[in-house]
Amino acid sequence: MSATPLATLLPTLLPAEDLSLTLEVLASHGIVQDVDLLFSPPLPPHPCLPPDLLDRLRSLVATKLSATSTSGAYLLQQSRDRKGKQFQRFSSTLDDFDDDLDGGFDVGEVNELTGPRRSGRTAFALYVLLFHLLIHRDKRAAWLDTTSTFDPYRCLAILRDHLIPRLRAMGGSFAGADGVEPEPEKLAIEVLDRLAVSQVSKSGAALDILTAEAKAMGKPQTLDMVVIDTLDVLVGGEAVASGSAQGNANLIAFMRRLHGIARSSTNPLAVFVRSRPFHFTLLRPTPPLSSLPLPNPLKPALSPTCSYLVDLSLLFVSAEPLFGAKEGKERGFVEVVKNRRAQAGGMIGFKLENGVRLEQL
């Protein structure tokens, strides 16, 4: 993404105001492009750039850069496609939490799964993806692994030991034309055959892989779900979190292209991106991310810009900081901190045993 000069952008945002002196003041501080203004350090006061004007300009530029809108044509096409069909979203596998998500996840959306390490983000993503592939044999999915930590044996255990027995206990059947139920491990392997795992370290390569997978010819199944693990690696999380203008420009460019792929009119995708929030600091105060009384409050992953670039954001936290190592062991909470479809809010407790058994509390 190429940055836009402020001399070009600001007159279009405020056509009725003369901002020539304001532009000169900004340029004297090295602020000449949109990303420079959005992520600049505090500026000394100046008669031609009062604080309220500076805040207004930053807000307008942030809206121009970050807001990812949904076109009316896209919504109309979604409505037409759903007429006469029973609309069904992708389940979180936590029944009560699906209610907070208005039925679950949907194609055409980018969903953020954020939280500290060992908070349950990966297990949740695996359950959503594997459950979807298990009950939809005509679908396939992709997992982009940036840290070389994807574990196929963990996936096998989740399917064989938990998801398949759970569905069969509810009366589900996976019998073929011969009426014979397959062995759990054989069925699990068949499901994993429809999951494409790629190791990537560059944002451009990740987008190229997604585009190629979505357009892959000769495969009987349709790609409709993608997990990116993790977003921090692809866009340079430390640079973005530190307020780097270039880092935030890279984040915005990547997320805009990702939204374009997710909202394809021919092959829309449900996209999940994993990220890691930072601990609150007095140097850069920001409202706490969670409504829970955490001893070390968290602030948004990467930067506040990221929250404008996702449709849904879920925060995962371990229960140990709240209830201690004994009572909080293998327990956590997932909270809806942003929801483009509805008002944010909604939280549920879960139990995660050995990283493979995820259940609602």
Short mmCIF file of C-alpha atoms in Angstrom, two decimals:
data_model
loop_
_atom_site.label_atom_id
_atom_site.label_comp_id
_atom_site.label_asym_id
_atom_site.label_seq_id
_atom_site.Cartn_x
_atom_site.Cartn_y
_atom_site.Cartn_z
CA MET A 1 0.00 0.00 0.00
CA SER A 2 1.40 3.41 -0.95
CA ALA A 3 0.90 6.16 1.62
CA THR A 4 -1.12 9.22 0.57
CA PRO A 5 0.38 12.74 0.89
CA LEU A 6 -1.52 14.89 3.39
CA ALA A 7 -1.48 17.77 0.91
CA THR A 8 -3.64 15.59 -1.34
CA LEU A 9 -5.76 13.86 1.30
CA LEU A 10 -6.74 16.59 3.80
CA PRO A 11 -8.39 18.98 1.28
CA THR A 12 -10.68 16.10 0.23
CA LEU A 13 -11.60 15.35 3.84
CA LEU A 14 -12.19 19.01 4.82
CA PRO A 15 -12.89 20.84 1.53
CA ALA A 16 -14.39 23.90 3.24
CA GLU A 17 -11.32 24.66 5.37
CA ASP A 18 -7.99 26.26 4.45
CA LEU A 19 -5.36 23.91 5.84
CA SER A 20 -2.30 25.34 4.09
CA LEU A 21 -0.70 26.65 7.31
CA THR A 22 -1.61 23.45 9.12
CA LEU A 23 0.14 21.41 6.43
CA GLU A 24 3.25 23.58 6.81
CA VAL A 25 3.33 22.98 10.57
CA LEU A 26 2.92 19.23 10.10
CA ALA A 27 5.64 19.16 7.44
CA SER A 28 8.03 20.94 9.81
CA HIS A 29 7.73 17.89 12.08
CA GLY A 30 8.27 15.44 9.22
CA ILE A 31 4.56 14.60 8.96
CA VAL A 32 3.74 14.64 5.26
CA GLN A 33 1.78 11.40 4.67
CA ASP A 34 -1.37 9.89 6.14
CA VAL A 35 0.43 7.18 8.13
CA ASP A 36 2.86 9.80 9.53
CA LEU A 37 -0.05 11.72 11.03
CA LEU A 38 -1.85 8.68 12.38
CA PHE A 39 1.18 7.30 14.24
CA SER A 40 3.12 10.47 15.06
CA PRO A 41 4.48 11.20 18.57
CA PRO A 42 2.95 14.06 20.64
CA LEU A 43 3.43 17.43 18.92
CA PRO A 44 4.20 20.76 20.62
CA PRO A 45 1.30 23.26 20.61
CA HIS A 46 1.03 25.69 17.70
CA PRO A 47 -1.57 28.38 16.88
CA CYS A 48 -2.19 26.81 13.46
CA LEU A 49 -2.55 23.32 14.92
CA PRO A 50 -4.62 23.39 18.13
CA PRO A 51 -5.14 20.03 19.91
CA ASP A 52 -8.79 19.75 18.87
CA LEU A 53 -7.89 20.19 15.19
CA LEU A 54 -5.06 17.66 15.44
CA ASP A 55 -7.41 15.13 17.06
CA ARG A 56 -10.02 15.75 14.35
CA LEU A 57 -7.49 15.28 11.56
CA ARG A 58 -6.19 12.06 13.09
CA SER A 59 -9.72 10.74 13.45
CA LEU A 60 -10.54 11.48 9.82
CA VAL A 61 -7.31 9.90 8.58
CA ALA A 62 -7.84 6.84 10.80
CA THR A 63 -11.32 6.39 9.37
CA LYS A 64 -10.01 6.74 5.82
CA LEU A 65 -7.15 4.29 6.40
CA SER A 66 -8.66 1.72 8.69
CA ALA A 67 -12.38 1.38 8.24
CA THR A 68 -13.09 -1.69 6.14
CA SER A 69 -16.61 -1.26 4.82
CA THR A 70 -18.99 -3.80 3.36
CA SER A 71 -20.47 -2.72 0.05
CA GLY A 72 -24.20 -2.69 -0.48
CA ALA A 73 -23.74 -4.90 -3.54
CA TYR A 74 -21.99 -7.52 -1.40
CA LEU A 75 -24.78 -7.52 1.20
CA LEU A 76 -27.42 -7.71 -1.53
CA GLN A 77 -25.69 -10.68 -3.13
CA GLN A 78 -25.50 -12.42 0.27
CA SER A 79 -29.23 -11.87 0.74
CA ARG A 80 -30.02 -13.28 -2.71
CA ASP A 81 -27.81 -16.31 -2.16
CA ARG A 82 -29.58 -17.12 1.12
CA LYS A 83 -33.14 -16.85 -0.15
CA GLY A 84 -34.80 -20.22 -0.01
CA LYS A 85 -31.94 -21.68 2.02
CA GLN A 86 -31.68 -22.42 5.71
CA PHE A 87 -28.90 -20.10 6.81
CA GLN A 88 -26.29 -21.83 8.95
CA ARG A 89 -23.14 -20.34 10.43
CA PHE A 90 -20.04 -22.21 11.57
CA SER A 91 -20.31 -23.37 15.18
CA SER A 92 -17.80 -22.49 17.89
CA THR A 93 -18.62 -25.97 19.36
CA LEU A 94 -19.57 -24.13 22.60
CA ASP A 95 -23.36 -24.05 22.33
CA ASP A 96 -24.11 -21.09 24.59
CA PHE A 97 -21.33 -19.06 23.00
CA ASP A 98 -22.88 -19.58 19.56
CA ASP A 99 -25.86 -17.59 20.87
CA ASP A 100 -23.53 -14.67 21.66
CA LEU A 101 -22.23 -14.91 18.08
CA ASP A 102 -25.74 -14.85 16.56
CA GLY A 103 -25.39 -18.46 15.47
CA GLY A 104 -21.64 -18.67 14.97
CA PHE A 105 -19.13 -17.55 12.36
CA ASP A 106 -19.81 -16.68 8.73
CA VAL A 107 -18.02 -16.63 5.39
CA GLY A 108 -16.91 -13.20 4.23
CA GLU A 109 -15.70 -12.25 7.70
CA VAL A 110 -12.24 -11.85 9.26
CA ASN A 111 -12.26 -12.98 12.89
CA GLU A 112 -9.51 -12.22 15.40
CA LEU A 113 -8.65 -14.74 18.12
CA THR A 114 -6.48 -12.85 20.59
CA GLY A 115 -5.10 -13.67 24.01
CA PRO A 116 -1.89 -14.41 25.93
CA ARG A 117 0.06 -17.61 25.41
CA ARG A 118 -1.64 -20.80 26.64
CA SER A 119 -5.05 -19.12 26.78
CA GLY A 120 -6.87 -21.57 24.48
CA ARG A 121 -6.75 -19.67 21.17
CA THR A 122 -5.21 -22.48 19.13
CA ALA A 123 -7.44 -25.19 20.60
CA PHE A 124 -10.52 -23.09 19.88
CA ALA A 125 -9.44 -22.51 16.26
CA LEU A 126 -8.76 -26.23 15.80
CA TYR A 127 -12.16 -27.20 17.21
CA VAL A 128 -14.03 -24.75 14.95
CA LEU A 129 -12.12 -25.86 11.85
CA LEU A 130 -12.08 -29.62 12.49
CA PHE A 131 -15.74 -29.72 13.53
CA HIS A 132 -16.67 -27.90 10.32
CA LEU A 133 -14.70 -30.32 8.14
CA LEU A 134 -16.11 -33.30 10.02
CA ILE A 135 -19.75 -32.44 9.35
CA HIS A 136 -19.22 -30.98 5.85
CA ARG A 137 -17.43 -33.57 3.73
CA ASP A 138 -17.68 -31.35 0.65
CA LYS A 139 -15.55 -28.61 2.26
CA ARG A 140 -11.83 -28.08 2.78
CA ALA A 141 -9.77 -25.63 4.83
CA ALA A 142 -6.30 -24.08 5.02
CA TRP A 143 -3.99 -23.41 7.98
CA LEU A 144 -1.11 -20.96 7.51
CA ASP A 145 1.58 -21.76 10.08
CA THR A 146 4.09 -18.95 10.69
CA THR A 147 5.82 -20.45 13.73
CA SER A 148 6.26 -24.10 12.68
CA THR A 149 4.14 -25.24 15.63
CA PHE A 150 1.23 -26.94 13.84
CA ASP A 151 0.74 -30.40 15.38
CA PRO A 152 -1.13 -32.97 13.22
CA TYR A 153 -1.18 -35.47 16.10
CA ARG A 154 -3.07 -32.96 18.21
CA CYS A 155 -5.62 -32.64 15.40
CA LEU A 156 -5.90 -36.42 15.19
CA ALA A 157 -6.52 -36.68 18.95
CA ILE A 158 -9.18 -33.95 18.89
CA LEU A 159 -11.08 -35.69 16.11
CA ARG A 160 -10.60 -39.34 17.10
CA ASP A 161 -10.99 -39.01 20.87
CA HIS A 162 -13.44 -36.13 21.25
CA LEU A 163 -15.32 -34.68 18.27
CA ILE A 164 -16.24 -37.97 16.55
CA PRO A 165 -17.38 -39.71 19.79
CA ARG A 166 -19.29 -36.57 20.81
CA LEU A 167 -21.26 -36.46 17.56
CA ARG A 168 -21.95 -40.19 17.59
CA ALA A 169 -23.24 -39.93 21.16
CA MET A 170 -25.71 -37.32 19.88
CA GLY A 171 -26.97 -39.74 17.23
CA GLY A 172 -24.74 -38.65 14.36
CA SER A 173 -23.67 -41.17 11.72
CA PHE A 174 -20.72 -41.23 9.30
CA ALA A 175 -21.66 -44.48 7.58
CA GLY A 176 -20.97 -44.80 3.87
CA ALA A 177 -23.17 -46.31 1.16
CA ASP A 178 -22.54 -49.75 2.65
CA GLY A 179 -23.98 -48.66 5.99
CA VAL A 180 -20.74 -49.39 7.85
CA GLU A 181 -19.47 -46.83 10.36
CA PRO A 182 -15.76 -46.06 9.77
CA GLU A 183 -13.24 -46.41 12.58
CA PRO A 184 -12.66 -43.09 14.38
CA GLU A 185 -9.00 -42.89 13.38
CA LYS A 186 -9.74 -43.65 9.72
CA LEU A 187 -12.46 -41.01 9.68
CA ALA A 188 -10.15 -38.50 11.38
CA ILE A 189 -7.45 -39.05 8.76
CA GLU A 190 -10.00 -38.54 5.97
CA VAL A 191 -10.95 -35.21 7.55
CA LEU A 192 -7.30 -34.14 7.84
CA ASP A 193 -6.79 -34.93 4.16
CA ARG A 194 -9.01 -31.92 3.45
CA LEU A 195 -6.85 -29.56 5.52
CA ALA A 196 -3.97 -27.88 3.66
CA VAL A 197 -1.17 -26.74 5.99
CA SER A 198 1.44 -24.27 4.70
CA GLN A 199 4.45 -22.75 6.45
CA VAL A 200 4.83 -19.05 5.66
CA SER A 201 6.77 -16.11 7.08
CA LYS A 202 5.88 -13.27 4.70
CA SER A 203 2.51 -11.56 4.34
CA GLY A 204 2.71 -11.53 0.55
CA ALA A 205 3.37 -15.26 0.40
CA ALA A 206 0.42 -15.91 2.73
CA LEU A 207 -1.95 -13.98 0.48
CA ASP A 208 -0.62 -15.73 -2.62
CA ILE A 209 -1.19 -19.14 -1.01
CA LEU A 210 -4.76 -18.24 -0.03
CA THR A 211 -5.53 -17.01 -3.52
CA ALA A 212 -4.11 -20.18 -5.07
CA GLU A 213 -5.99 -22.46 -2.66
CA ALA A 214 -9.28 -20.66 -3.27
CA LYS A 215 -8.85 -20.99 -7.04
CA ALA A 216 -7.46 -24.56 -7.01
CA MET A 217 -8.94 -26.57 -9.85
CA GLY A 218 -9.64 -30.28 -9.89
CA LYS A 219 -10.53 -30.57 -6.19
CA PRO A 220 -14.04 -31.84 -5.43
CA GLN A 221 -14.28 -29.87 -2.18
CA THR A 222 -14.71 -26.11 -1.76
CA LEU A 223 -12.33 -24.06 0.39
CA ASP A 224 -14.36 -21.97 2.84
CA MET A 225 -12.32 -21.65 6.05
CA VAL A 226 -8.79 -20.36 6.75
CA VAL A 227 -6.73 -19.96 9.93
CA ILE A 228 -3.66 -17.69 10.05
CA ASP A 229 -1.36 -18.57 12.95
CA THR A 230 -0.15 -15.93 13.73
CA LEU A 231 -0.85 -12.43 12.43
CA ASP A 232 1.94 -10.93 14.57
CA VAL A 233 4.65 -12.74 12.61
CA LEU A 234 3.31 -11.84 9.17
CA VAL A 235 3.00 -8.09 9.75
CA GLY A 236 5.86 -7.51 12.20
CA GLY A 237 3.99 -7.29 15.49
CA GLU A 238 6.72 -5.49 17.44
CA ALA A 239 7.01 -2.73 14.83
CA VAL A 240 3.24 -2.24 14.75
CA ALA A 241 2.89 -2.23 18.54
CA SER A 242 5.67 0.36 18.87
CA GLY A 243 3.75 2.78 16.65
CA SER A 244 5.84 2.42 13.50
CA ALA A 245 4.11 4.18 10.61
CA GLN A 246 5.52 1.67 8.12
CA GLY A 247 4.49 -1.24 10.34
CA ASN A 248 0.92 0.01 10.55
CA ALA A 249 0.86 0.65 6.81
CA ASN A 250 1.92 -2.96 6.24
CA LEU A 251 -0.82 -4.17 8.61
CA ILE A 252 -3.49 -2.12 6.85
CA ALA A 253 -2.38 -3.25 3.40
CA PHE A 254 -2.37 -6.92 4.42
CA MET A 255 -5.77 -6.78 6.10
CA ARG A 256 -7.37 -4.98 3.18
CA ARG A 257 -6.20 -7.66 0.77
CA LEU A 258 -7.27 -10.36 3.23
CA HIS A 259 -10.77 -8.86 3.39
CA GLY A 260 -10.88 -8.82 -0.39
CA ILE A 261 -10.08 -12.53 -0.53
CA ALA A 262 -12.54 -13.36 2.27
CA ARG A 263 -15.35 -11.47 0.55
CA SER A 264 -14.83 -12.93 -2.91
CA SER A 265 -18.13 -13.10 -4.77
CA THR A 266 -17.22 -16.52 -6.19
CA ASN A 267 -15.58 -18.19 -3.17
CA PRO A 268 -16.09 -16.33 0.14
CA LEU A 269 -14.11 -17.53 3.16
CA ALA A 270 -14.38 -17.48 6.94
CA VAL A 271 -10.94 -16.28 8.05
CA PHE A 272 -9.48 -16.56 11.56
CA VAL A 273 -6.31 -14.70 12.55
CA ARG A 274 -4.48 -15.41 15.80
CA SER A 275 -2.82 -12.51 17.62
CA ARG A 276 -1.37 -11.78 21.05
CA PRO A 277 -2.34 -8.71 23.12
CA PHE A 278 0.14 -6.71 25.18
CA HIS A 279 0.06 -5.83 28.86
CA PHE A 280 -1.24 -2.39 29.74
CA THR A 281 1.46 0.24 30.38
CA LEU A 282 1.23 3.72 31.85
CA LEU A 283 3.36 5.08 29.00
CA ARG A 284 0.64 4.41 26.43
CA PRO A 285 -2.63 4.19 28.38
CA THR A 286 -5.60 2.60 26.67
CA PRO A 287 -8.92 1.17 27.90
CA PRO A 288 -8.54 -2.42 29.15
CA LEU A 289 -9.41 -4.99 26.51
CA SER A 290 -11.31 -7.33 28.85
CA SER A 291 -14.20 -6.69 31.22
CA LEU A 292 -12.63 -9.19 33.64
CA PRO A 293 -10.72 -7.75 36.65
CA LEU A 294 -7.36 -9.11 35.49
CA PRO A 295 -4.38 -8.25 37.73
CA ASN A 296 -2.44 -7.25 34.59
CA PRO A 297 -4.94 -5.63 32.20
CA LEU A 298 -4.43 -6.22 28.49
CA LYS A 299 -4.48 -3.77 25.60
CA PRO A 300 -5.41 -4.61 21.98
CA ALA A 301 -3.12 -6.81 19.92
CA LEU A 302 -0.66 -5.07 17.61
CA SER A 303 -2.24 -1.60 17.90
CA PRO A 304 -5.71 -0.02 18.15
CA THR A 305 -5.66 0.08 14.34
CA CYS A 306 -6.14 -3.68 14.26
CA SER A 307 -9.58 -3.43 15.88
CA TYR A 308 -10.84 -1.45 12.87
CA LEU A 309 -9.67 -4.17 10.50
CA VAL A 310 -11.55 -7.22 11.79
CA ASP A 311 -15.26 -8.04 11.83
CA LEU A 312 -15.20 -9.99 15.08
CA SER A 313 -12.65 -10.10 17.89
CA LEU A 314 -12.60 -12.75 20.61
CA LEU A 315 -10.36 -12.47 23.67
CA PHE A 316 -9.12 -15.61 25.44
CA VAL A 317 -7.74 -15.49 28.98
CA SER A 318 -6.69 -18.16 31.45
CA ALA A 319 -8.63 -18.39 34.71
CA GLU A 320 -5.42 -18.80 36.75
CA PRO A 321 -4.76 -15.05 37.27
CA LEU A 322 -8.26 -14.72 38.72
CA PHE A 323 -8.67 -17.92 40.75
CA GLY A 324 -5.14 -19.16 41.34
CA ALA A 325 -3.15 -22.05 39.92
CA LYS A 326 -5.28 -24.75 41.55
CA GLU A 327 -8.84 -23.51 40.92
CA GLY A 328 -8.02 -21.94 37.56
CA LYS A 329 -5.99 -24.81 36.12
CA GLU A 330 -7.11 -25.85 32.62
CA ARG A 331 -9.92 -23.31 32.71
CA GLY A 332 -10.40 -20.08 30.82
CA PHE A 333 -12.79 -17.50 29.45
CA VAL A 334 -13.57 -16.32 25.93
CA GLU A 335 -15.16 -12.88 25.53
CA VAL A 336 -16.58 -11.03 22.53
CA VAL A 337 -14.76 -7.68 22.51
CA LYS A 338 -15.86 -6.58 19.01
CA ASN A 339 -18.73 -7.68 16.79
CA ARG A 340 -19.52 -5.88 13.53
CA ARG A 341 -22.84 -7.72 13.23
CA ALA A 342 -24.12 -6.77 16.67
CA GLN A 343 -23.17 -5.17 19.95
CA ALA A 344 -20.00 -6.52 21.55
CA GLY A 345 -20.41 -8.53 24.71
CA GLY A 346 -20.91 -12.10 25.74
CA MET A 347 -18.56 -14.34 27.65
CA ILE A 348 -18.35 -18.01 28.51
CA GLY A 349 -16.09 -20.18 30.62
CA PHE A 350 -14.47 -23.27 29.17
CA LYS A 351 -12.35 -26.21 30.25
CA LEU A 352 -9.35 -27.31 28.18
CA GLU A 353 -7.74 -30.60 29.26
CA ASN A 354 -4.30 -31.51 27.91
CA GLY A 355 -4.79 -29.06 25.05
CA VAL A 356 -7.20 -31.41 23.23
CA ARG A 357 -10.47 -31.64 25.18
CA LEU A 358 -12.43 -28.37 24.95
CA GLU A 359 -15.74 -28.15 26.79
CA GLN A 360 -18.11 -25.43 27.93
CA LEU A 361 -18.32 -24.91 31.69
#
